[in-house]
PDB file of C-alpha atoms in Angstrom:
ATOM      1  CA  UNK W   1     155.887  96.480 112.359  1.00 55.00           C
ATOM      2  CA  UNK W   2     153.220  96.758 115.069  1.00 62.00           C
ATOM      3  CA  UNK W   3     149.755  95.177 114.886  1.00 79.00           C
ATOM      4  CA  UNK W   4     148.381  97.664 117.381  1.00 86.00           C
ATOM      5  CA  UNK W   5     145.366  99.654 116.189  1.00 86.00           C
ATOM      6  CA  UNK W   6     145.892 103.337 115.617  1.00 90.00           C
ATOM      7  CA  UNK W   7     144.351 105.981 117.829  1.00 89.00           C
ATOM      8  CA  UNK W   8     141.930 106.868 115.018  1.00 93.00           C
ATOM      9  CA  UNK W   9     140.823 103.258 114.666  1.00 91.00           C
ATOM     10  CA  UNK W  10     140.221 102.987 118.412  1.00 90.00           C
ATOM     11  CA  UNK W  11     138.281 106.255 118.359  1.00 93.00           C
ATOM     12  CA  UNK W  12     136.078 104.935 115.523  1.00 93.00           C
ATOM     13  CA  UNK W  13     135.414 101.713 117.426  1.00 92.00           C
ATOM     14  CA  UNK W  14     134.456 103.644 120.556  1.00 92.00           C
ATOM     15  CA  UNK W  15     132.022 105.812 118.567  1.00 93.00           C
ATOM     16  CA  UNK W  16     130.550 102.687 116.988  1.00 93.00           C
ATOM     17  CA  UNK W  17     130.039 101.145 120.431  1.00 92.00           C
ATOM     18  CA  UNK W  18     128.452 104.357 121.738  1.00 92.00           C
ATOM     19  CA  UNK W  19     125.947 104.382 118.839  1.00 90.00           C
ATOM     20  CA  UNK W  20     125.172 100.723 119.463  1.00 89.00           C
ATOM     21  CA  UNK W  21     124.545 101.397 123.161  1.00 92.00           C
ATOM     22  CA  UNK W  22     122.335 104.385 122.316  1.00 89.00           C
ATOM     23  CA  UNK W  23     120.266 102.271 119.903  1.00 86.00           C
ATOM     24  CA  UNK W  24     119.924  99.506 122.503  1.00 89.00           C
ATOM     25  CA  UNK W  25     118.870 102.031 125.160  1.00 87.00           C
ATOM     26  CA  UNK W  26     116.273 103.570 122.799  1.00 82.00           C
ATOM     27  CA  UNK W  27     114.957 100.095 121.908  1.00 86.00           C
ATOM     28  CA  UNK W  28     114.625  99.329 125.615  1.00 91.00           C
ATOM     29  CA  UNK W  29     112.723 102.598 126.196  1.00 88.00           C
ATOM     30  CA  UNK W  30     110.388 101.791 123.302  1.00 86.00           C
ATOM     31  CA  UNK W  31     109.720  98.285 124.651  1.00 89.00           C
ATOM     32  CA  UNK W  32     109.002  99.650 128.133  1.00 91.00           C
ATOM     33  CA  UNK W  33     106.673 102.273 126.648  1.00 89.00           C
ATOM     34  CA  UNK W  34     104.803  99.642 124.620  1.00 88.00           C
ATOM     35  CA  UNK W  35     104.504  97.443 127.705  1.00 92.00           C
ATOM     36  CA  UNK W  36     102.966 100.311 129.699  1.00 91.00           C
ATOM     37  CA  UNK W  37     100.567 101.204 126.874  1.00 91.00           C
ATOM     38  CA  UNK W  38      99.469  97.556 126.635  1.00 91.00           C
ATOM     39  CA  UNK W  39      98.960  97.522 130.391  1.00 92.00           C
ATOM     40  CA  UNK W  40      96.977 100.770 130.192  1.00 92.00           C
ATOM     41  CA  UNK W  41      94.614  99.148 127.682  1.00 89.00           C
ATOM     42  CA  UNK W  42      93.210  97.010 130.489  1.00 91.00           C
ATOM     43  CA  UNK W  43      93.650  99.461 133.371  1.00 93.00           C
ATOM     44  CA  UNK W  44      92.193 102.717 132.035  1.00 92.00           C
ATOM     45  CA  UNK W  45      88.586 103.450 132.930  1.00 93.00           C
ATOM     46  CA  UNK W  46      87.735 105.279 129.705  1.00 93.00           C
ATOM     47  CA  UNK W  47      89.028 105.955 126.210  1.00 91.00           C
ATOM     48  CA  UNK W  48      89.824 109.531 127.251  1.00 92.00           C
ATOM     49  CA  UNK W  49      92.028 108.149 130.034  1.00 94.00           C
ATOM     50  CA  UNK W  50      93.700 105.777 127.573  1.00 94.00           C
ATOM     51  CA  UNK W  51      94.448 108.607 125.103  1.00 94.00           C
ATOM     52  CA  UNK W  52      95.931 110.738 127.892  1.00 94.00           C
ATOM     53  CA  UNK W  53      98.005 107.782 129.033  1.00 93.00           C
ATOM     54  CA  UNK W  54      99.314 107.154 125.500  1.00 94.00           C
ATOM     55  CA  UNK W  55     100.284 110.828 125.297  1.00 94.00           C
ATOM     56  CA  UNK W  56     102.128 110.590 128.605  1.00 94.00           C
ATOM     57  CA  UNK W  57     103.904 107.355 127.646  1.00 93.00           C
ATOM     58  CA  UNK W  58     105.014 108.522 124.193  1.00 92.00           C
ATOM     59  CA  UNK W  59     106.256 111.848 125.587  1.00 92.00           C
ATOM     60  CA  UNK W  60     109.079 109.884 127.257  1.00 89.00           C
ATOM     61  CA  UNK W  61     110.386 108.927 123.808  1.00 88.00           C
ATOM     62  CA  UNK W  62     110.139 112.252 121.989  1.00 90.00           C
ATOM     63  CA  UNK W  63     108.867 115.825 122.100  1.00 89.00           C
ATOM     64  CA  UNK W  64     105.140 115.645 121.464  1.00 92.00           C
ATOM     65  CA  UNK W  65     104.077 119.128 122.521  1.00 92.00           C
ATOM     66  CA  UNK W  66     101.820 119.171 119.464  1.00 94.00           C
ATOM     67  CA  UNK W  67     100.146 115.783 119.225  1.00 95.00           C
ATOM     68  CA  UNK W  68      96.847 114.253 118.216  1.00 94.00           C
ATOM     69  CA  UNK W  69      95.088 110.935 117.949  1.00 96.00           C
ATOM     70  CA  UNK W  70      92.433 110.554 115.265  1.00 96.00           C
ATOM     71  CA  UNK W  71      90.089 107.587 114.878  1.00 96.00           C
ATOM     72  CA  UNK W  72      89.010 106.378 111.445  1.00 96.00           C
ATOM     73  CA  UNK W  73      85.312 105.497 111.156  1.00 96.00           C
ATOM     74  CA  UNK W  74      85.390 103.442 107.969  1.00 93.00           C
ATOM     75  CA  UNK W  75      81.614 102.924 107.760  1.00 93.00           C
ATOM     76  CA  UNK W  76      81.047 106.707 107.895  1.00 92.00           C
ATOM     77  CA  UNK W  77      84.115 107.617 105.784  1.00 91.00           C
ATOM     78  CA  UNK W  78      84.972 109.946 108.645  1.00 94.00           C
ATOM     79  CA  UNK W  79      87.910 110.924 110.812  1.00 94.00           C
ATOM     80  CA  UNK W  80      87.324 111.909 114.428  1.00 94.00           C
ATOM     81  CA  UNK W  81      90.026 113.789 116.348  1.00 92.00           C
ATOM     82  CA  UNK W  82      89.663 112.291 119.824  1.00 94.00           C
ATOM     83  CA  UNK W  83      92.735 113.686 121.601  1.00 94.00           C
ATOM     84  CA  UNK W  84      94.793 116.842 121.019  1.00 92.00           C
ATOM     85  CA  UNK W  85      97.589 118.748 122.631  1.00 92.00           C
ATOM     86  CA  UNK W  86      98.585 121.817 120.664  1.00 89.00           C
ATOM     87  CA  UNK W  87     100.661 124.809 121.744  1.00 86.00           C
ATOM     88  CA  UNK W  88      99.071 126.959 119.051  1.00 77.00           C
ATOM     89  CA  UNK W  89      95.431 126.149 119.929  1.00 66.00           C
ATOM     90  CA  UNK W  90      94.888 124.270 116.698  1.00 59.00           C
ATOM     91  CA  UNK W  91      91.601 125.202 115.024  1.00 64.00           C
ATOM     92  CA  UNK W  92      91.203 121.904 113.179  1.00 68.00           C
ATOM     93  CA  UNK W  93      87.710 120.393 113.218  1.00 74.00           C
ATOM     94  CA  UNK W  94      86.714 117.552 115.531  1.00 88.00           C
ATOM     95  CA  UNK W  95      85.366 115.528 112.602  1.00 88.00           C
ATOM     96  CA  UNK W  96      86.094 115.290 108.895  1.00 88.00           C
ATOM     97  CA  UNK W  97      83.232 113.648 107.035  1.00 88.00           C
ATOM     98  CA  UNK W  98      83.682 112.207 103.524  1.00 86.00           C
ATOM     99  CA  UNK W  99      87.401 112.667 104.018  1.00 80.00           C
ATOM    100  CA  UNK W 100      88.392 111.100 100.666  1.00 80.00           C
ATOM    101  CA  UNK W 101      86.700 114.116  99.049  1.00 84.00           C
ATOM    102  CA  UNK W 102      88.378 116.546 101.483  1.00 81.00           C
ATOM    103  CA  UNK W 103      92.084 115.686 101.252  1.00 82.00           C
ATOM    104  CA  UNK W 104      94.114 116.089 104.431  1.00 89.00           C
ATOM    105  CA  UNK W 105      97.391 114.830 105.838  1.00 94.00           C
ATOM    106  CA  UNK W 106      95.567 112.560 108.284  1.00 93.00           C
ATOM    107  CA  UNK W 107      93.487 111.193 105.424  1.00 94.00           C
ATOM    108  CA  UNK W 108      96.650 110.517 103.413  1.00 94.00           C
ATOM    109  CA  UNK W 109      98.041 108.400 106.260  1.00 97.00           C
ATOM    110  CA  UNK W 110      94.789 106.441 106.453  1.00 96.00           C
ATOM    111  CA  UNK W 111      94.456 105.904 102.710  1.00 94.00           C
ATOM    112  CA  UNK W 112      98.097 104.906 102.166  1.00 96.00           C
ATOM    113  CA  UNK W 113      98.429 102.861 105.384  1.00 97.00           C
ATOM    114  CA  UNK W 114     101.957 104.212 105.787  1.00 97.00           C
ATOM    115  CA  UNK W 115     103.686 106.844 107.912  1.00 98.00           C
ATOM    116  CA  UNK W 116     103.958 110.327 106.461  1.00 97.00           C
ATOM    117  CA  UNK W 117     106.909 112.562 107.370  1.00 98.00           C
ATOM    118  CA  UNK W 118     106.856 116.071 105.907  1.00 97.00           C
ATOM    119  CA  UNK W 119     109.378 118.882 106.053  1.00 96.00           C
ATOM    120  CA  UNK W 120     108.705 122.610 105.830  1.00 96.00           C
ATOM    121  CA  UNK W 121     108.841 122.855 102.009  1.00 96.00           C
ATOM    122  CA  UNK W 122     106.477 119.920 101.568  1.00 96.00           C
ATOM    123  CA  UNK W 123     104.083 121.388 104.146  1.00 96.00           C
ATOM    124  CA  UNK W 124     104.044 124.766 102.395  1.00 96.00           C
ATOM    125  CA  UNK W 125     103.184 122.970  99.148  1.00 95.00           C
ATOM    126  CA  UNK W 126     100.424 120.932 100.831  1.00 93.00           C
ATOM    127  CA  UNK W 127      99.166 124.096 102.550  1.00 92.00           C
ATOM    128  CA  UNK W 128      98.845 125.909  99.224  1.00 92.00           C
ATOM    129  CA  UNK W 129      96.766 122.957  97.980  1.00 89.00           C
ATOM    130  CA  UNK W 130      94.443 123.242 101.023  1.00 86.00           C
ATOM    131  CA  UNK W 131      95.544 119.915 102.511  1.00 87.00           C
ATOM    132  CA  UNK W 132      96.713 121.315 105.862  1.00 87.00           C
ATOM    133  CA  UNK W 133      94.082 122.209 108.442  1.00 81.00           C
ATOM    134  CA  UNK W 134      94.795 124.765 111.136  1.00 81.00           C
ATOM    135  CA  UNK W 135      98.091 126.580 111.470  1.00 86.00           C
ATOM    136  CA  UNK W 136     100.867 125.476 109.097  1.00 91.00           C
ATOM    137  CA  UNK W 137     103.596 123.547 110.948  1.00 94.00           C
ATOM    138  CA  UNK W 138     107.254 123.325 109.896  1.00 95.00           C
ATOM    139  CA  UNK W 139     107.494 119.557 110.454  1.00 97.00           C
ATOM    140  CA  UNK W 140     104.748 116.899 110.591  1.00 97.00           C
ATOM    141  CA  UNK W 141     104.767 113.155 111.233  1.00 97.00           C
ATOM    142  CA  UNK W 142     101.694 110.932 111.064  1.00 97.00           C
ATOM    143  CA  UNK W 143     101.721 107.219 111.908  1.00 97.00           C
ATOM    144  CA  UNK W 144      98.832 104.867 111.075  1.00 97.00           C
ATOM    145  CA  UNK W 145      97.357 102.904 113.970  1.00 95.00           C
ATOM    146  CA  UNK W 146      96.830  99.398 112.621  1.00 94.00           C
ATOM    147  CA  UNK W 147      94.914  96.330 113.763  1.00 93.00           C
ATOM    148  CA  UNK W 148      95.143  93.207 111.584  1.00 94.00           C
ATOM    149  CA  UNK W 149      96.421  95.236 108.593  1.00 94.00           C
ATOM    150  CA  UNK W 150      93.497  97.678 108.834  1.00 95.00           C
ATOM    151  CA  UNK W 151      93.926 101.332 109.741  1.00 97.00           C
ATOM    152  CA  UNK W 152      91.875 102.285 112.790  1.00 96.00           C
ATOM    153  CA  UNK W 153      93.358 105.731 113.269  1.00 96.00           C
ATOM    154  CA  UNK W 154      96.369 108.015 113.191  1.00 97.00           C
ATOM    155  CA  UNK W 155      98.783 109.398 115.766  1.00 96.00           C
ATOM    156  CA  UNK W 156     100.570 112.542 114.640  1.00 96.00           C
ATOM    157  CA  UNK W 157     103.041 115.097 115.940  1.00 96.00           C
ATOM    158  CA  UNK W 158     104.062 118.443 114.548  1.00 95.00           C
ATOM    159  CA  UNK W 159     106.427 121.285 115.239  1.00 95.00           C
ATOM    160  CA  UNK W 160     105.690 124.936 114.556  1.00 93.00           C
ATOM    161  CA  UNK W 161     109.276 126.041 115.203  1.00 93.00           C
ATOM    162  CA  UNK W 162     111.687 123.289 114.157  1.00 93.00           C
ATOM    163  CA  UNK W 163     111.688 122.052 110.562  1.00 92.00           C
ATOM    164  CA  UNK W 164     113.718 118.955 111.510  1.00 91.00           C
ATOM    165  CA  UNK W 165     112.066 118.061 114.838  1.00 93.00           C
ATOM    166  CA  UNK W 166     110.991 114.646 113.541  1.00 95.00           C
ATOM    167  CA  UNK W 167     112.949 112.335 111.255  1.00 92.00           C
ATOM    168  CA  UNK W 168     113.120 108.762 109.999  1.00 91.00           C
ATOM    169  CA  UNK W 169     114.237 107.547 113.425  1.00 86.00           C
ATOM    170  CA  UNK W 170     110.928 108.816 114.851  1.00 87.00           C
ATOM    171  CA  UNK W 171     109.038 107.054 112.050  1.00 88.00           C
ATOM    172  CA  UNK W 172     110.572 103.754 113.167  1.00 80.00           C
TER     173      UNK W 172
END
């Protein structure tokens, strides 16, 4: 009897190694991106430049054709959309005042302090409830921007064409 691994076992091990290498490569890309964003914090001349730089840096990691950064003004109970890139010329407002009284996806991310990943069916449901501003996307992901366990804003991406553009891997 031979102790040699079968072809199938070798094939499984190779696939496992490939996935491990892909994860390591993605982790390296994320670390490089975070390093550049941290560097940009001190090198950008204005907040507008910083937002544009964040957009550029994150676009290396994933498709962010439809992207925004919103800042949470806790004292005013307001959300300000400070940076947007949208293929569909999003008609969302620049500000949402008293946002707890005007439910929105961005507000949900702020209130819950957790990422929010929605598929097409969930978005249709939220749209019918008036919680989606602008054109209804097929996939939406919002991530809270946190400093010392406090939400200071939200970064979000959406897809109008692909209902599975963003997934749990993008949340991480």
